């Protein structure tokens, strides 16, 4: 996390000084390395810290809080950055560099929790061992990861299409930042209440709610040919906030301590790799057939994939998780 903060501060500084495409590519490359170091490390640190202090059952609650403040910040930044850009085009990049200097100070103050550390050895052998563990030795972990990727992809695809959807429906481009902000606020609020809803209705019903929201969101965007369709995008972002904390807690519970950050990075790599294939396909389809019919097809496909992933999770132990069971008597979320 310390190295990541340094690299990200440097990357945004390079961006702020870039005078051409070469400078932009260099800044992106440094930022890519910096962000890859964070991937899984922050969530693993949170879980191991809670586990060490006997508060493992609170992970879903804390994960929801992290997502709430993160999405709240991102939504607000979407509004503020436009003003910054109008004042000075490089000001948002300079501000990002300063934020990462602040992150460096925060990371410096963190304390490493006690955990099982991986044996020193070849990095690729460790990666192969993690892949083998997921693919052969841990079917429930594999099912949870598959469901996490399926639900995440359902809300991730519209993130890259809603701008075209909104402008095609007649929205002025100046309002896109507002749409982005409201979408992030919806993720933030649903994340904050996700664990409470999970405790009240259980994981199975929560996942059913998420699949229904996927169907409603895509159907609304696909069938409505006006700005009202943009409102159904918020249905999908609300779903994104609901599933992540409870399902993320179950995923963390099943991951070996020694490779926690590595497994989370592996799932992130699989997610990004999947979108690398699916994203261009959706884009080409929209160019050829238009937004609405493609969104209906994508929505039906996502519902089918999510239901199949839920069936896989049901085969590998059902939908009960340790969140409520691990909570000490009388404790609340």
Short mmCIF file of C-alpha atoms in Angstrom, two decimals:
data_model
loop_
_atom_site.label_atom_id
_atom_site.label_comp_id
_atom_site.label_asym_id
_atom_site.label_seq_id
_atom_site.Cartn_x
_atom_site.Cartn_y
_atom_site.Cartn_z
CA UNK A 1 0.00 0.00 0.00
CA UNK A 2 2.91 2.36 0.70
CA UNK A 3 4.52 1.66 -2.68
CA UNK A 4 1.12 2.00 -4.36
CA UNK A 5 0.57 5.44 -2.81
CA UNK A 6 3.99 6.62 -4.00
CA UNK A 7 3.43 5.32 -7.55
CA UNK A 8 -0.03 6.84 -7.79
CA UNK A 9 1.23 10.21 -6.58
CA UNK A 10 3.96 10.03 -9.24
CA UNK A 11 1.51 8.86 -11.91
CA UNK A 12 -0.89 11.74 -11.37
CA UNK A 13 2.04 14.18 -11.26
CA UNK A 14 3.13 12.89 -14.66
CA UNK A 15 -0.43 13.32 -15.90
CA UNK A 16 -0.50 16.91 -14.65
CA UNK A 17 2.68 17.69 -16.60
CA UNK A 18 1.80 15.74 -19.76
CA UNK A 19 1.97 17.75 -22.99
CA UNK A 20 1.10 14.95 -25.42
CA UNK A 21 -0.04 11.37 -25.80
CA UNK A 22 3.38 10.06 -24.70
CA UNK A 23 3.07 11.75 -21.32
CA UNK A 24 -0.48 10.47 -20.91
CA UNK A 25 0.57 6.87 -21.68
CA UNK A 26 3.46 7.11 -19.22
CA UNK A 27 1.15 8.44 -16.52
CA UNK A 28 -1.40 5.68 -17.21
CA UNK A 29 1.30 3.00 -17.04
CA UNK A 30 2.56 4.19 -13.65
CA UNK A 31 -1.01 4.46 -12.34
CA UNK A 32 -1.77 0.95 -13.60
CA UNK A 33 1.12 -0.51 -11.62
CA UNK A 34 0.16 1.51 -8.54
CA UNK A 35 -3.48 0.46 -8.64
CA UNK A 36 -2.54 -3.20 -9.19
CA UNK A 37 -0.60 -3.14 -5.90
CA UNK A 38 -3.73 -2.02 -4.06
CA UNK A 39 -5.87 -4.72 -5.67
CA UNK A 40 -6.88 -7.01 -2.82
CA UNK A 41 -4.43 -5.55 -0.31
CA UNK A 42 -6.80 -3.06 1.31
CA UNK A 43 -9.69 -5.54 1.64
CA UNK A 44 -7.33 -8.24 2.93
CA UNK A 45 -5.90 -5.84 5.52
CA UNK A 46 -9.39 -4.95 6.71
CA UNK A 47 -10.48 -8.58 7.05
CA UNK A 48 -7.29 -9.74 8.79
CA UNK A 49 -7.45 -6.78 11.21
CA UNK A 50 -11.04 -7.64 12.15
CA UNK A 51 -10.16 -11.32 12.44
CA UNK A 52 -7.24 -10.59 14.77
CA UNK A 53 -9.45 -8.53 17.10
CA UNK A 54 -12.25 -11.12 17.14
CA UNK A 55 -14.61 -8.98 15.03
CA UNK A 56 -14.56 -10.99 11.82
CA UNK A 57 -18.37 -11.02 11.77
CA UNK A 58 -18.32 -7.22 11.24
CA UNK A 59 -16.57 -7.41 7.86
CA UNK A 60 -19.77 -6.95 5.85
CA UNK A 61 -20.67 -3.86 7.88
CA UNK A 62 -17.21 -2.30 7.51
CA UNK A 63 -17.03 -3.22 3.83
CA UNK A 64 -20.35 -1.46 3.32
CA UNK A 65 -19.04 1.62 5.13
CA UNK A 66 -15.89 1.66 3.02
CA UNK A 67 -17.96 1.44 -0.16
CA UNK A 68 -20.37 4.10 1.14
CA UNK A 69 -17.67 6.69 1.76
CA UNK A 70 -15.78 5.70 -1.40
CA UNK A 71 -18.81 6.07 -3.66
CA UNK A 72 -19.91 9.22 -1.84
CA UNK A 73 -16.48 10.68 -2.51
CA UNK A 74 -16.50 9.59 -6.15
CA UNK A 75 -19.94 11.05 -6.74
CA UNK A 76 -18.97 14.37 -5.16
CA UNK A 77 -15.72 14.38 -7.13
CA UNK A 78 -17.72 14.02 -10.34
CA UNK A 79 -19.41 17.33 -9.54
CA UNK A 80 -16.34 19.16 -8.20
CA UNK A 81 -13.92 18.01 -10.92
CA UNK A 82 -15.95 19.74 -13.63
CA UNK A 83 -15.59 23.06 -11.83
CA UNK A 84 -11.88 22.41 -11.32
CA UNK A 85 -11.42 21.56 -14.99
CA UNK A 86 -13.19 24.74 -16.06
CA UNK A 87 -10.90 26.80 -13.82
CA UNK A 88 -7.67 25.04 -14.87
CA UNK A 89 -7.60 21.87 -16.96
CA UNK A 90 -4.73 20.36 -14.94
CA UNK A 91 -6.15 21.13 -11.50
CA UNK A 92 -8.00 17.76 -11.10
CA UNK A 93 -4.73 15.91 -11.80
CA UNK A 94 -2.74 18.03 -9.34
CA UNK A 95 -5.45 17.43 -6.72
CA UNK A 96 -5.25 13.66 -7.32
CA UNK A 97 -1.48 13.74 -6.73
CA UNK A 98 -2.02 15.56 -3.41
CA UNK A 99 -4.71 13.05 -2.40
CA UNK A 100 -2.25 10.20 -2.92
CA UNK A 101 0.32 11.98 -0.75
CA UNK A 102 -2.37 11.99 1.93
CA UNK A 103 -2.99 8.28 1.26
CA UNK A 104 0.72 7.69 1.77
CA UNK A 105 0.47 9.24 5.24
CA UNK A 106 -2.57 7.09 6.07
CA UNK A 107 -0.85 3.91 4.89
CA UNK A 108 2.23 4.78 6.97
CA UNK A 109 0.05 4.86 10.11
CA UNK A 110 -1.49 1.43 9.48
CA UNK A 111 -0.40 -1.60 11.51
CA UNK A 112 0.22 -4.98 9.88
CA UNK A 113 -2.08 -7.61 11.49
CA UNK A 114 -0.95 -11.07 12.45
CA UNK A 115 -1.64 -13.53 9.64
CA UNK A 116 -0.40 -16.68 7.97
CA UNK A 117 2.29 -15.60 5.53
CA UNK A 118 2.97 -17.48 2.29
CA UNK A 119 6.20 -19.44 2.04
CA UNK A 120 8.92 -17.63 0.13
CA UNK A 121 9.29 -19.14 -3.32
CA UNK A 122 8.52 -18.65 -6.95
CA UNK A 123 5.79 -16.14 -7.63
CA UNK A 124 4.39 -18.14 -10.56
CA UNK A 125 4.24 -21.32 -8.51
CA UNK A 126 2.20 -19.44 -5.92
CA UNK A 127 -0.13 -18.16 -8.63
CA UNK A 128 -0.55 -21.69 -10.02
CA UNK A 129 -1.28 -22.97 -6.51
CA UNK A 130 -4.02 -20.33 -6.07
CA UNK A 131 -5.58 -21.17 -9.44
CA UNK A 132 -5.48 -24.89 -8.60
CA UNK A 133 -7.07 -24.23 -5.20
CA UNK A 134 -9.99 -22.32 -6.74
CA UNK A 135 -10.50 -24.61 -9.72
CA UNK A 136 -10.16 -28.00 -7.96
CA UNK A 137 -9.97 -27.79 -4.18
CA UNK A 138 -12.47 -25.09 -3.15
CA UNK A 139 -15.75 -25.44 -5.10
CA UNK A 140 -17.71 -23.10 -2.80
CA UNK A 141 -15.09 -20.37 -3.14
CA UNK A 142 -15.22 -20.86 -6.90
CA UNK A 143 -19.02 -20.55 -6.85
CA UNK A 144 -18.90 -17.37 -4.73
CA UNK A 145 -16.29 -15.81 -7.03
CA UNK A 146 -18.34 -16.70 -10.12
CA UNK A 147 -21.48 -15.15 -8.64
CA UNK A 148 -19.55 -12.03 -7.59
CA UNK A 149 -18.20 -11.62 -11.13
CA UNK A 150 -21.62 -12.21 -12.71
CA UNK A 151 -23.40 -9.65 -10.50
CA UNK A 152 -20.55 -7.19 -10.87
CA UNK A 153 -20.56 -7.48 -14.66
CA UNK A 154 -24.32 -6.83 -14.69
CA UNK A 155 -23.78 -3.36 -13.24
CA UNK A 156 -20.41 -2.69 -14.91
CA UNK A 157 -21.52 -2.91 -18.55
CA UNK A 158 -24.06 -0.02 -18.26
CA UNK A 159 -21.35 2.18 -16.70
CA UNK A 160 -19.73 2.31 -20.15
CA UNK A 161 -22.96 2.71 -22.13
CA UNK A 162 -25.10 5.09 -20.06
CA UNK A 163 -23.36 8.21 -21.42
CA UNK A 164 -24.35 7.32 -25.00
CA UNK A 165 -27.77 6.18 -23.80
CA UNK A 166 -28.43 9.49 -22.03
CA UNK A 167 -27.21 11.74 -24.85
CA UNK A 168 -29.14 9.69 -27.44
CA UNK A 169 -32.24 10.23 -25.29
CA UNK A 170 -31.71 14.01 -25.45
CA UNK A 171 -29.70 14.76 -22.31
CA UNK A 172 -27.25 17.65 -22.52
CA UNK A 173 -23.69 16.41 -22.04
CA UNK A 174 -23.22 18.91 -19.20
CA UNK A 175 -25.60 16.79 -17.08
CA UNK A 176 -23.59 13.58 -17.42
CA UNK A 177 -21.50 14.49 -14.38
CA UNK A 178 -24.69 14.81 -12.35
CA UNK A 179 -25.85 11.38 -13.53
CA UNK A 180 -22.47 9.92 -12.54
CA UNK A 181 -22.72 11.56 -9.11
CA UNK A 182 -26.27 10.34 -8.44
CA UNK A 183 -25.31 6.82 -9.57
CA UNK A 184 -22.43 6.76 -7.10
CA UNK A 185 -24.66 8.06 -4.33
CA UNK A 186 -27.11 5.21 -5.01
CA UNK A 187 -24.26 2.69 -4.69
CA UNK A 188 -23.14 4.38 -1.48
CA UNK A 189 -26.56 4.30 0.19
CA UNK A 190 -27.36 0.73 -0.81
CA UNK A 191 -23.92 -0.41 0.40
CA UNK A 192 -24.55 1.20 3.77
CA UNK A 193 -27.76 -0.79 4.29
CA UNK A 194 -26.73 -4.01 2.53
CA UNK A 195 -25.63 -5.88 5.64
CA UNK A 196 -28.77 -4.93 7.57
CA UNK A 197 -30.91 -6.16 4.72
CA UNK A 198 -28.87 -9.36 4.57
CA UNK A 199 -29.42 -9.95 8.29
CA UNK A 200 -33.14 -9.39 7.86
CA UNK A 201 -33.91 -11.50 4.76
CA UNK A 202 -30.86 -13.77 4.35
CA UNK A 203 -28.45 -14.22 1.45
CA UNK A 204 -30.79 -16.18 -0.84
CA UNK A 205 -33.54 -13.55 -0.78
CA UNK A 206 -30.99 -10.77 -1.10
CA UNK A 207 -29.56 -12.39 -4.23
CA UNK A 208 -33.05 -12.87 -5.64
CA UNK A 209 -33.69 -9.15 -5.07
CA UNK A 210 -30.47 -8.37 -6.94
CA UNK A 211 -31.46 -10.53 -9.92
CA UNK A 212 -34.90 -8.88 -10.02
CA UNK A 213 -33.23 -5.46 -9.98
CA UNK A 214 -31.02 -6.53 -12.91
CA UNK A 215 -34.11 -7.58 -14.87
CA UNK A 216 -36.00 -4.38 -14.04
CA UNK A 217 -33.01 -2.12 -14.76
CA UNK A 218 -32.18 -3.55 -18.17
CA UNK A 219 -35.84 -3.89 -19.16
CA UNK A 220 -36.50 -0.27 -18.28
CA UNK A 221 -33.48 1.01 -20.20
CA UNK A 222 -34.26 -1.23 -23.14
CA UNK A 223 -37.98 -0.50 -23.47
CA UNK A 224 -38.12 3.22 -22.66
CA UNK A 225 -37.05 5.61 -25.41
CA UNK A 226 -36.80 8.77 -23.30
CA UNK A 227 -34.78 10.30 -20.48
CA UNK A 228 -36.89 8.34 -18.00
CA UNK A 229 -34.88 5.30 -19.05
CA UNK A 230 -31.79 6.79 -17.40
CA UNK A 231 -33.56 6.35 -14.06
CA UNK A 232 -33.45 2.59 -14.52
CA UNK A 233 -29.65 2.81 -14.64
CA UNK A 234 -29.89 3.77 -10.96
CA UNK A 235 -31.72 0.49 -10.31
CA UNK A 236 -28.60 -1.34 -11.51
CA UNK A 237 -26.23 0.80 -9.44
CA UNK A 238 -28.39 0.17 -6.38
CA UNK A 239 -28.05 -3.56 -7.03
CA UNK A 240 -24.28 -3.09 -7.19
CA UNK A 241 -24.21 -1.70 -3.68
CA UNK A 242 -26.50 -4.37 -2.24
CA UNK A 243 -24.67 -7.55 -3.21
CA UNK A 244 -21.04 -6.57 -2.60
CA UNK A 245 -20.69 -6.40 1.23
CA UNK A 246 -22.51 -9.67 2.14
CA UNK A 247 -21.09 -11.70 -0.74
CA UNK A 248 -17.67 -10.16 -0.17
CA UNK A 249 -17.78 -11.33 3.45
CA UNK A 250 -18.51 -14.90 2.42
CA UNK A 251 -15.68 -14.75 -0.11
CA UNK A 252 -13.24 -13.49 2.52
CA UNK A 253 -14.29 -16.23 4.93
CA UNK A 254 -13.39 -18.92 2.38
CA UNK A 255 -10.00 -17.49 1.30
CA UNK A 256 -6.82 -18.81 2.98
CA UNK A 257 -5.17 -16.13 5.11
CA UNK A 258 -1.73 -16.52 3.52
CA UNK A 259 -3.02 -15.73 0.02
CA UNK A 260 -5.93 -13.41 0.80
CA UNK A 261 -4.77 -10.41 -1.23
CA UNK A 262 -3.62 -12.70 -4.03
CA UNK A 263 -7.00 -14.41 -4.33
CA UNK A 264 -8.82 -11.07 -4.39
CA UNK A 265 -6.47 -9.88 -7.13
CA UNK A 266 -7.07 -13.11 -9.05
CA UNK A 267 -10.83 -12.52 -8.94
CA UNK A 268 -10.31 -8.91 -10.02
CA UNK A 269 -8.09 -10.08 -12.90
CA UNK A 270 -10.78 -12.56 -13.98
CA UNK A 271 -13.43 -9.84 -13.84
CA UNK A 272 -11.36 -7.39 -15.90
CA UNK A 273 -10.42 -10.11 -18.37
CA UNK A 274 -14.08 -11.01 -18.80
CA UNK A 275 -14.99 -7.40 -19.49
CA UNK A 276 -12.09 -7.14 -21.93
CA UNK A 277 -13.98 -9.72 -24.02
CA UNK A 278 -17.58 -8.71 -23.29
CA UNK A 279 -17.16 -4.93 -23.43
CA UNK A 280 -16.10 -4.63 -27.10
CA UNK A 281 -18.76 -7.16 -28.11
CA UNK A 282 -21.46 -5.00 -26.50
CA UNK A 283 -19.97 -1.89 -28.09
CA UNK A 284 -19.93 -3.35 -31.59
CA UNK A 285 -23.48 -4.67 -31.10
CA UNK A 286 -24.71 -1.21 -30.06
CA UNK A 287 -23.07 0.30 -33.15
CA UNK A 288 -24.81 -2.26 -35.33
CA UNK A 289 -28.24 -2.63 -33.72
CA UNK A 290 -28.75 0.32 -31.36
CA UNK A 291 -28.84 0.77 -27.62
CA UNK A 292 -32.26 -0.59 -26.72
CA UNK A 293 -32.33 -4.02 -28.32
CA UNK A 294 -28.77 -4.72 -27.18
CA UNK A 295 -29.58 -3.74 -23.58
CA UNK A 296 -32.56 -6.12 -23.60
CA UNK A 297 -30.38 -8.97 -24.86
CA UNK A 298 -27.60 -8.16 -22.39
CA UNK A 299 -30.10 -7.96 -19.55
CA UNK A 300 -31.62 -11.34 -20.37
CA UNK A 301 -28.13 -12.83 -20.64
CA UNK A 302 -27.02 -11.36 -17.31
CA UNK A 303 -30.12 -12.66 -15.53
CA UNK A 304 -29.49 -16.12 -16.97
CA UNK A 305 -25.81 -16.11 -15.99
CA UNK A 306 -26.57 -14.87 -12.46
CA UNK A 307 -29.24 -17.54 -11.94
CA UNK A 308 -26.80 -20.20 -13.16
CA UNK A 309 -24.15 -18.88 -10.74
CA UNK A 310 -26.71 -18.97 -7.91
CA UNK A 311 -27.52 -22.57 -8.79
CA UNK A 312 -23.80 -23.35 -8.60
CA UNK A 313 -23.59 -21.78 -5.15
CA UNK A 314 -26.63 -23.76 -4.03
CA UNK A 315 -24.92 -27.01 -5.09
CA UNK A 316 -21.82 -26.09 -3.10
CA UNK A 317 -23.37 -25.59 0.31
CA UNK A 318 -26.35 -23.31 -0.13
CA UNK A 319 -26.78 -19.67 0.84
CA UNK A 320 -26.05 -19.63 4.55
CA UNK A 321 -22.94 -17.66 5.50
CA UNK A 322 -20.98 -17.17 8.66
CA UNK A 323 -21.98 -13.52 9.11
CA UNK A 324 -24.82 -14.13 11.55
CA UNK A 325 -23.49 -17.43 12.88
CA UNK A 326 -20.10 -15.95 13.80
CA UNK A 327 -21.54 -12.97 15.60
CA UNK A 328 -21.28 -13.19 19.39
CA UNK A 329 -24.59 -13.40 21.22
CA UNK A 330 -26.09 -9.96 21.68
CA UNK A 331 -23.85 -8.20 19.14
CA UNK A 332 -25.41 -6.21 16.35
CA UNK A 333 -24.30 -4.96 12.98
#
